Short mmCIF file of C-alpha atoms in Angstrom, two decimals:
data_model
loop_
_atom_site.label_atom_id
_atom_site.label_comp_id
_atom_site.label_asym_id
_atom_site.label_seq_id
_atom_site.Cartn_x
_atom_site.Cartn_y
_atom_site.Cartn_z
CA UNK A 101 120.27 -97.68 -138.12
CA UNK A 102 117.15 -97.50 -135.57
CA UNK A 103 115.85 -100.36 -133.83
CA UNK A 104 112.57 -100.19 -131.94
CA UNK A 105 110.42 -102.71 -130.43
CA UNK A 106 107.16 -102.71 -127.43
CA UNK A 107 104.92 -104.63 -126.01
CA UNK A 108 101.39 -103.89 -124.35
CA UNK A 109 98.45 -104.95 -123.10
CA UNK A 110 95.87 -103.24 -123.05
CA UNK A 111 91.64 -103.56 -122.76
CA UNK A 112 89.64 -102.15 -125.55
CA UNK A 113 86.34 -100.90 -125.26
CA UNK A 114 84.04 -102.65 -127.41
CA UNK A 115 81.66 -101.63 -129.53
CA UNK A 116 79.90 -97.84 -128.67
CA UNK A 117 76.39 -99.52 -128.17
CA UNK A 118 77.94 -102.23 -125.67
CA UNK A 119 77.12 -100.76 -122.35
CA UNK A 120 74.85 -103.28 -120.37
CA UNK A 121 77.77 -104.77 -118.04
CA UNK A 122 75.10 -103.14 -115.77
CA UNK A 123 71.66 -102.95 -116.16
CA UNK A 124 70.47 -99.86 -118.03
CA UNK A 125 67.55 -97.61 -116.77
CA UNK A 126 66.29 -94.35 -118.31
CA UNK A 127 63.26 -91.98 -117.66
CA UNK A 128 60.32 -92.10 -120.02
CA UNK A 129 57.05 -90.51 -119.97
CA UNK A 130 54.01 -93.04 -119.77
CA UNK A 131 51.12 -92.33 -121.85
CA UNK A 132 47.85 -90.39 -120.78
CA UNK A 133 44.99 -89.71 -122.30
CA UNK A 134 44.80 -86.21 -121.90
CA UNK A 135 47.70 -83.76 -122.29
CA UNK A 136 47.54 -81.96 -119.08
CA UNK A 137 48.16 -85.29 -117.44
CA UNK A 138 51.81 -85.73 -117.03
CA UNK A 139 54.29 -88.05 -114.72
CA UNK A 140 57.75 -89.11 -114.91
CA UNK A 141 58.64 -93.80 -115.03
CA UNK A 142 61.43 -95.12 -115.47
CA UNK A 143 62.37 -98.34 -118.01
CA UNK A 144 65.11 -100.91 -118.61
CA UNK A 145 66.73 -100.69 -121.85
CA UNK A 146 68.98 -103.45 -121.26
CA UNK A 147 69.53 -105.88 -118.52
CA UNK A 148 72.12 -106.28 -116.46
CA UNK A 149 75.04 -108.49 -117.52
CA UNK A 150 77.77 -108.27 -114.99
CA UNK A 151 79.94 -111.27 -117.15
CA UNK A 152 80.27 -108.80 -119.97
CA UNK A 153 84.32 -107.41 -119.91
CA UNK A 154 86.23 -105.17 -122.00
CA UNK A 155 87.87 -106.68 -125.41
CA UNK A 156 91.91 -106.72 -124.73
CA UNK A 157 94.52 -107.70 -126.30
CA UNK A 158 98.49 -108.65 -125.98
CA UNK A 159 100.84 -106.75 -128.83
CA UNK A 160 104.39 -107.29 -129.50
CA UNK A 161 106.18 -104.61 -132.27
CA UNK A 162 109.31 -104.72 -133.80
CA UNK A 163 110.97 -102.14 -136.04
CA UNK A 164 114.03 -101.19 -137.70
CA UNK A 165 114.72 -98.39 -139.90
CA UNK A 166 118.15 -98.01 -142.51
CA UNK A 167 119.51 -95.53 -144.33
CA UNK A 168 122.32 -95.97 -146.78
CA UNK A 169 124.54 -93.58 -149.02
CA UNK A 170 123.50 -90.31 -146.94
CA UNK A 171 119.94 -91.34 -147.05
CA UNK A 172 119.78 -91.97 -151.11
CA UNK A 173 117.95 -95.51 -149.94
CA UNK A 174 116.13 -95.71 -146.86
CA UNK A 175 114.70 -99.03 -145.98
CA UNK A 176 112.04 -99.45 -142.60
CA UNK A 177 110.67 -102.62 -141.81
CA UNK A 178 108.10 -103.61 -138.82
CA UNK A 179 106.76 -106.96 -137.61
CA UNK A 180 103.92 -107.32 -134.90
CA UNK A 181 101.97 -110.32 -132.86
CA UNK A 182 98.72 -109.41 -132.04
CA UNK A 183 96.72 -111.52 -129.64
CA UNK A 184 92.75 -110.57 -129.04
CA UNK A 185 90.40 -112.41 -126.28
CA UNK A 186 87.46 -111.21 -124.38
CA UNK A 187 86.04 -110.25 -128.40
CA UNK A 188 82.17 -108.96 -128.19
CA UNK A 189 79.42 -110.19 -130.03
CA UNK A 190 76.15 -111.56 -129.82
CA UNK A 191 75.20 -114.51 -128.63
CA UNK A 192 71.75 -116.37 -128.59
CA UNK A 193 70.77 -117.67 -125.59
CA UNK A 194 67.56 -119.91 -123.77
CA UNK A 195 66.04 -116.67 -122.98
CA UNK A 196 66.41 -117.15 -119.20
CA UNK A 197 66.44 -113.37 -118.02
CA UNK A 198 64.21 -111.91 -120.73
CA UNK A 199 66.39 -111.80 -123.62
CA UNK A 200 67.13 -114.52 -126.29
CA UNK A 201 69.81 -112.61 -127.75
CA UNK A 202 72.61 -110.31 -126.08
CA UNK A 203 76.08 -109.41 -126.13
CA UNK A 204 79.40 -111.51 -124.77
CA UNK A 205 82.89 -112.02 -124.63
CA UNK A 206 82.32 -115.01 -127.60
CA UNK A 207 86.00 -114.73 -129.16
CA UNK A 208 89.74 -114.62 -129.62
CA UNK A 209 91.81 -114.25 -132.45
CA UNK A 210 95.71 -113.94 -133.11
CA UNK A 211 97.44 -112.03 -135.63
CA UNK A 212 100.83 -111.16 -137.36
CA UNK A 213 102.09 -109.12 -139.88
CA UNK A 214 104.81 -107.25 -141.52
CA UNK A 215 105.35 -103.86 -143.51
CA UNK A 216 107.93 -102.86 -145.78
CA UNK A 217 108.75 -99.29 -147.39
CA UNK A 218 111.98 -98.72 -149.48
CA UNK A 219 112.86 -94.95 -150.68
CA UNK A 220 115.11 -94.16 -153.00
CA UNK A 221 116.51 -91.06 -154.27
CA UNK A 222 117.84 -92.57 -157.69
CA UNK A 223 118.75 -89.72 -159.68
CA UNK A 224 119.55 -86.45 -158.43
CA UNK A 225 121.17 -83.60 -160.50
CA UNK A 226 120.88 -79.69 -160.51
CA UNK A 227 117.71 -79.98 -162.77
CA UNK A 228 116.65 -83.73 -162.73
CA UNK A 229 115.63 -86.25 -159.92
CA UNK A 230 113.88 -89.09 -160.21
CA UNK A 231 112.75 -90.53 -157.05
CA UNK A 232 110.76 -93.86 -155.62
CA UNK A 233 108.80 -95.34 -152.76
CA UNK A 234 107.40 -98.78 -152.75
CA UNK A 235 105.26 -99.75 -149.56
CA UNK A 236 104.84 -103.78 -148.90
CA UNK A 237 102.38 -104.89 -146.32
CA UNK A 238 101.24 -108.64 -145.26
CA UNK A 239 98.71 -109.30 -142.41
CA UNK A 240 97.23 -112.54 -141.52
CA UNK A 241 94.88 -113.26 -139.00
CA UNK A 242 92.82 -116.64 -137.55
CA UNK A 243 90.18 -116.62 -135.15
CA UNK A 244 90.62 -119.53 -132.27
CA UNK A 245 87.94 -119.42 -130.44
CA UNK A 246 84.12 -118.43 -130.74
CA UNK A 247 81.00 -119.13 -129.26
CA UNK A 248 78.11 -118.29 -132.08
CA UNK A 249 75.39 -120.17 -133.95
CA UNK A 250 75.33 -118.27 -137.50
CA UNK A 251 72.67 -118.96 -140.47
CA UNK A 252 74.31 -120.56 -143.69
CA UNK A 253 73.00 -117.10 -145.04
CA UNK A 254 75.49 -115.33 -142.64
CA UNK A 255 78.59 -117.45 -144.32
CA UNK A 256 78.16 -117.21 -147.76
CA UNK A 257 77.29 -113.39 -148.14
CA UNK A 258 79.85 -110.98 -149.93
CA UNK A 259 81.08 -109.69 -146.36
CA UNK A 260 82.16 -112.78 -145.09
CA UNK A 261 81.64 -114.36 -141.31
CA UNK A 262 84.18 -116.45 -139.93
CA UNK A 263 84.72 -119.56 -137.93
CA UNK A 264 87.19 -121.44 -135.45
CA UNK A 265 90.70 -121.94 -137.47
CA UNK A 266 89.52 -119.12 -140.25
CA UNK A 267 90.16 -115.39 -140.91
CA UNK A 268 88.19 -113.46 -139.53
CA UNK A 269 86.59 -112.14 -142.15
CA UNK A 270 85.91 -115.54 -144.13
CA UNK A 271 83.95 -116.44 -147.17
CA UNK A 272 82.15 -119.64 -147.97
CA UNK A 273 80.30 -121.06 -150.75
CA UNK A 274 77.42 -123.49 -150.98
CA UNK A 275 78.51 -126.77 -152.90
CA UNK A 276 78.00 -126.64 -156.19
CA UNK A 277 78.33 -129.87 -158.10
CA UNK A 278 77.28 -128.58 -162.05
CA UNK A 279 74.49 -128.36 -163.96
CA UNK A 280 71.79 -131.99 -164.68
CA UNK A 281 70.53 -132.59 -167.62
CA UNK A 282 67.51 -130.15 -167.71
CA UNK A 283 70.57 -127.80 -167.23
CA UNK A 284 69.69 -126.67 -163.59
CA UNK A 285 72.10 -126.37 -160.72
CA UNK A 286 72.86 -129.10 -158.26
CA UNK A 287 74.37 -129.06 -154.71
CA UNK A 288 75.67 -130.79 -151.92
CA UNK A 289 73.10 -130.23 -149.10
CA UNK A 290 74.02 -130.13 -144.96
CA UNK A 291 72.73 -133.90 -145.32
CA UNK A 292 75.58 -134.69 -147.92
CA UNK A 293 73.09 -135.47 -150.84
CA UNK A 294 73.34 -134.17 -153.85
CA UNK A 295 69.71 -132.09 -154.50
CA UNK A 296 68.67 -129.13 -156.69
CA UNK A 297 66.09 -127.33 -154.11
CA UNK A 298 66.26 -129.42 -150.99
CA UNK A 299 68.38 -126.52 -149.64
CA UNK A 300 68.01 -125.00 -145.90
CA UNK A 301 69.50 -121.44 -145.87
CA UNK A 302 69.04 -120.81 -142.52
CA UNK A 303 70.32 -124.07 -141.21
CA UNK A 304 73.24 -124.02 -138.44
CA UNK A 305 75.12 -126.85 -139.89
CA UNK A 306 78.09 -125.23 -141.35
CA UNK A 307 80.65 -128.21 -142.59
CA UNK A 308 79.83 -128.91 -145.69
CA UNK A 309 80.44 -125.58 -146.87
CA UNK A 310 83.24 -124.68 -149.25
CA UNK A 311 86.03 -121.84 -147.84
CA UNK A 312 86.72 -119.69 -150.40
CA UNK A 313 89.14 -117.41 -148.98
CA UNK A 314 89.39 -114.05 -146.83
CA UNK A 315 87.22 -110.95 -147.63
CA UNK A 316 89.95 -108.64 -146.50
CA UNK A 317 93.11 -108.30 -148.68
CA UNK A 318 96.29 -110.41 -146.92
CA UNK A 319 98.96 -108.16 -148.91
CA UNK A 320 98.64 -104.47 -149.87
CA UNK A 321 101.08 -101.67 -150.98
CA UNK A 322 101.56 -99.24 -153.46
CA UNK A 323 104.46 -98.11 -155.80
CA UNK A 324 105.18 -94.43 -156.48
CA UNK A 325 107.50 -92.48 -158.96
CA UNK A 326 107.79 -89.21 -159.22
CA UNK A 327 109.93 -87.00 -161.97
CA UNK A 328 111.11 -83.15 -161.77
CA UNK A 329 112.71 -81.15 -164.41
CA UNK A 330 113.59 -78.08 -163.63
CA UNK A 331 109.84 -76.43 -162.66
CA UNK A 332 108.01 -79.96 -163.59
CA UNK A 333 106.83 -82.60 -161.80
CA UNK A 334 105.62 -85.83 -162.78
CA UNK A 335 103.99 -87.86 -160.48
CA UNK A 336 103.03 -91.64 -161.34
CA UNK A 337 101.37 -93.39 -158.11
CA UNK A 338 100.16 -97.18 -158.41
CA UNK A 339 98.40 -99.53 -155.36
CA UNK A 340 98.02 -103.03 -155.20
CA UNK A 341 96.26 -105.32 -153.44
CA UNK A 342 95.98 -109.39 -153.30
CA UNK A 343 94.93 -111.97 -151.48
CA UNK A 344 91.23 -112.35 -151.10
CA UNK A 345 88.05 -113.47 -152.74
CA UNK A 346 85.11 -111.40 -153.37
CA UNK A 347 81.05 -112.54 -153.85
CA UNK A 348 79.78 -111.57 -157.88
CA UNK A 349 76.35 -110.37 -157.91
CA UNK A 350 73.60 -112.16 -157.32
CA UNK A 351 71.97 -112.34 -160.65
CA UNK A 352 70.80 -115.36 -161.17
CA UNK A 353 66.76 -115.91 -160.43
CA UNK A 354 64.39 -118.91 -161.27
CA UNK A 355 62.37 -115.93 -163.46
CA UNK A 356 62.71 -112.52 -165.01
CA UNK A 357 60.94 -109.84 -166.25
CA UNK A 358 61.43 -107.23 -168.51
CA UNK A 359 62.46 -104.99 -166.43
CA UNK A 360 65.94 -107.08 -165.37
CA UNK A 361 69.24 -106.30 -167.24
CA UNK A 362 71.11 -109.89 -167.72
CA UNK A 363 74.60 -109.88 -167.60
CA UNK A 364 76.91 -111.27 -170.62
CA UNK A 365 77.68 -114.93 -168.56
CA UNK A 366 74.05 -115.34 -169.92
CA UNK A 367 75.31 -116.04 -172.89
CA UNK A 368 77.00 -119.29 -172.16
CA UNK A 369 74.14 -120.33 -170.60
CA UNK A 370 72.64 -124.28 -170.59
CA UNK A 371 70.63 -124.03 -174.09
CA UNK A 372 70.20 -127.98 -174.91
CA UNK A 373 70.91 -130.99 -173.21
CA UNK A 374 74.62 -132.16 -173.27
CA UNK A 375 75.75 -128.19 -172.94
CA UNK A 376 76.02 -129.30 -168.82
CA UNK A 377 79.25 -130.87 -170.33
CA UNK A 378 80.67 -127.59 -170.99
CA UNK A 379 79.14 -124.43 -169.39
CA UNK A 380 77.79 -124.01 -165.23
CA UNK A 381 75.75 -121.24 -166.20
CA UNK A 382 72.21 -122.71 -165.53
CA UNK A 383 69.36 -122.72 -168.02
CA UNK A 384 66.56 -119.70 -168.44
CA UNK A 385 64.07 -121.93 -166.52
CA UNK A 386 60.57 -122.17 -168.64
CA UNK A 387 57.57 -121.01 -166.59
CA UNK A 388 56.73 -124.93 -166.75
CA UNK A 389 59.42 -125.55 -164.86
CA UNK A 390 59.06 -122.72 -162.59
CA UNK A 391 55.51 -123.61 -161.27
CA UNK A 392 55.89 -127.49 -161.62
CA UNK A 393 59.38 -127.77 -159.60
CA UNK A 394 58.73 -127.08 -155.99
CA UNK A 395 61.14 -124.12 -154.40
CA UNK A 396 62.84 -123.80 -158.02
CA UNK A 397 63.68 -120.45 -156.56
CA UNK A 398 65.85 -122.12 -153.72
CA UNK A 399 67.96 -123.68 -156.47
CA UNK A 400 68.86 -120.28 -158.10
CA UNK A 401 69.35 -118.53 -155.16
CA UNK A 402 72.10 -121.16 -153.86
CA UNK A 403 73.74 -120.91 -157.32
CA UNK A 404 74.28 -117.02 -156.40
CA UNK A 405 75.94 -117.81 -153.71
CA UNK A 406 77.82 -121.28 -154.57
CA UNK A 407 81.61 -121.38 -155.58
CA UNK A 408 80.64 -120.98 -158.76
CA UNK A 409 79.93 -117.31 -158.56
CA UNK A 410 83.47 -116.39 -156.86
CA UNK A 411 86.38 -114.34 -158.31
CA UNK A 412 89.79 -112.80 -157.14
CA UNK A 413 89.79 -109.82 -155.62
CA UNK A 414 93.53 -109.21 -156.45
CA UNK A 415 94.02 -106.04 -158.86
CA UNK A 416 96.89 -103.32 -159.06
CA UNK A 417 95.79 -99.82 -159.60
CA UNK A 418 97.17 -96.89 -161.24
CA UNK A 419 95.68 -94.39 -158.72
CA UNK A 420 96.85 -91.27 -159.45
CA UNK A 421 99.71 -89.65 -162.63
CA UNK A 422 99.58 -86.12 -162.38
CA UNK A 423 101.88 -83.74 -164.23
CA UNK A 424 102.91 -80.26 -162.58
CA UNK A 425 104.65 -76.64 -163.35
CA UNK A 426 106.10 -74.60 -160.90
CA UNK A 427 106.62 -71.26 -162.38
CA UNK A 428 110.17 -69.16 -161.62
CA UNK A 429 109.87 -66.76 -158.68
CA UNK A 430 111.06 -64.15 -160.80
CA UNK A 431 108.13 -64.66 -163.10
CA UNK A 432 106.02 -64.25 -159.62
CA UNK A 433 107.40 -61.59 -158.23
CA UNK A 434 106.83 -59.74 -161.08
CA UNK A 435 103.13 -60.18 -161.50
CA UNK A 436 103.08 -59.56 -157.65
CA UNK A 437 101.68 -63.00 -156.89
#
């Protein structure tokens, strides 16, 4: 039995291109007219901003690792606490200074998690053994401060942006409240009324939006088996990974050509009225409809990225079975291999 635990704190660098804690002067060459004319300036590349600090971060690990039956099952297990403040990113400001937007110390986050791996030797003879390893993680993570004005547009992309009390990595969806009778797609707008196109994507108003769920996985592992016989060796390897939400395509558009490939939710698409009864996929809009409904596009492109067009990111994997033959050293020797 081996216990371990530490704790640390330590600063992080930030990101590589973060480097205007001081003001940032290089040479440059002005230009002349002629060729032969030459002389040596020098620029600012970034201004000073002596408030800027590196990221840090307080840690606390704890581990234990078992082994039972001399080592036939070996169990280790580790738990951590992760705190992160001082995080850098960028920040608009009034422009005072000469620069609207620039780096800062805008967030902290906290963090926890714990991984699992179990080995087993479960059958072991002179010319068969069977053995196993599984490998559980879980890591969860919730930002609790910032200071950032994002775009709707920023929130409800496939990579996810976060906000205070969220995952980091967060996904959000536009409101989508079904299909009216002319079978196009409603929402809830940032003024709480229910609209096809009076849509603002790159509004700052963020509360009306629907969470969805975390971009990154919260649980991952994999599970591995692996069979000899004598000079064979079968190897079956599986991951898995749950826990998040991803952002489907977006496919949808207020007119095609015939150029686009349609996917098969078109299908099930709003045909006649009464279908919004049964089906959210909106309606082929007519070119009537197109030119006579002002922003028609806005509609479609808030469908693309309403809840509606969400799915579970969860899968499990076979990743890898591979079958293998050792041949007998005597065989070897012999053809001087």
């Amino acid at each position: 039995l081996t216990l371990k635990a530490s704790y640390s704190l330590t600063a992080d660098r930030g990101p590589a291109n973060v480097t205007n804690s001081r003001v940032v002067i290089s040479s440059f060459n002005p230009w002349r007219p002629f060729t032969s004319v030459k002389e040596s300036g020098l620029q600012i590349d970034d201004l000073e901003n002596s408030e800027l600090t590196y990221e840090k971060k307080h840690e606390l690990n704890i581990g234990a690792e078992i082994g039972f039956l001399d080592n036939r099952i070996n169990l280790a297990a580790d738990w951590y606490k992760r705190d992160n403040y001082d995080l850098i990113g960028a920040i608009n400001t009034m422009g005072i200074g000469g620069q609207v937007m620039k780096y800062a110390n805008v967030a902290s986050m906290k963090s926890h998690g714990i991984e699992f791996t179990l080995s087993t030797r479960n059958i072991v003879t002179k010319d068969f053994k069977w053995n196993t390893d599984f490998i559980f993680s879980q890591a969860k993570n919730e930002v609790t401060d910032l200071e950032t004005n994002t775009r709707i547009l920023d929130m409800v992309i496939g990579s996810g942006f976060t906000m205070k009390g969220y995952p980091v990595r967060s996904l959000f969806s536009i409101d989508f409240q079904g299909l009216n009778e002319e079978g196009l797609p409603t929402f809830i707008n940032e003024s709480g009324t229910l609209t096809v196109t009076d849509l603002n994507f790159q509004s700052r108003v963020k509360d009306y939006l629907v969470y969805e769920g975390p971009t990154d996985p919260t649980i991952t592992g994999s599970f591995g088996n692996t069979f000899s016989y004598k000079g064979f060796k079968l190897n079956v390897f599986m991951t898995y990974s749950f826990g998040n939400v991803i952002r489907l395509d977006p496919v949808f558009s207020s007119s095609y050509s015939d150029l686009d490939a349609m996917p098969k939710e078109f299908k099930n698409r709003w045909m006649m009225p009464g279908d919004e009864a049964h089906t959210d996929i909106p309606v082929i809009a007519s070119n009537r409809q197109d030119k006579d409904i002002k922003n028609l596009r806005y509609a479609y492109n808030a469908y693309n990225y309403s809840d509606a067009r969400i799915a579970d990111g969860g899968f499990i994997r076979m990743k890898e079975i591979s079958l293998t033959y050792d041949f007998p050293q005597k065989f070897i020797r012999r053809l001087m291999l």
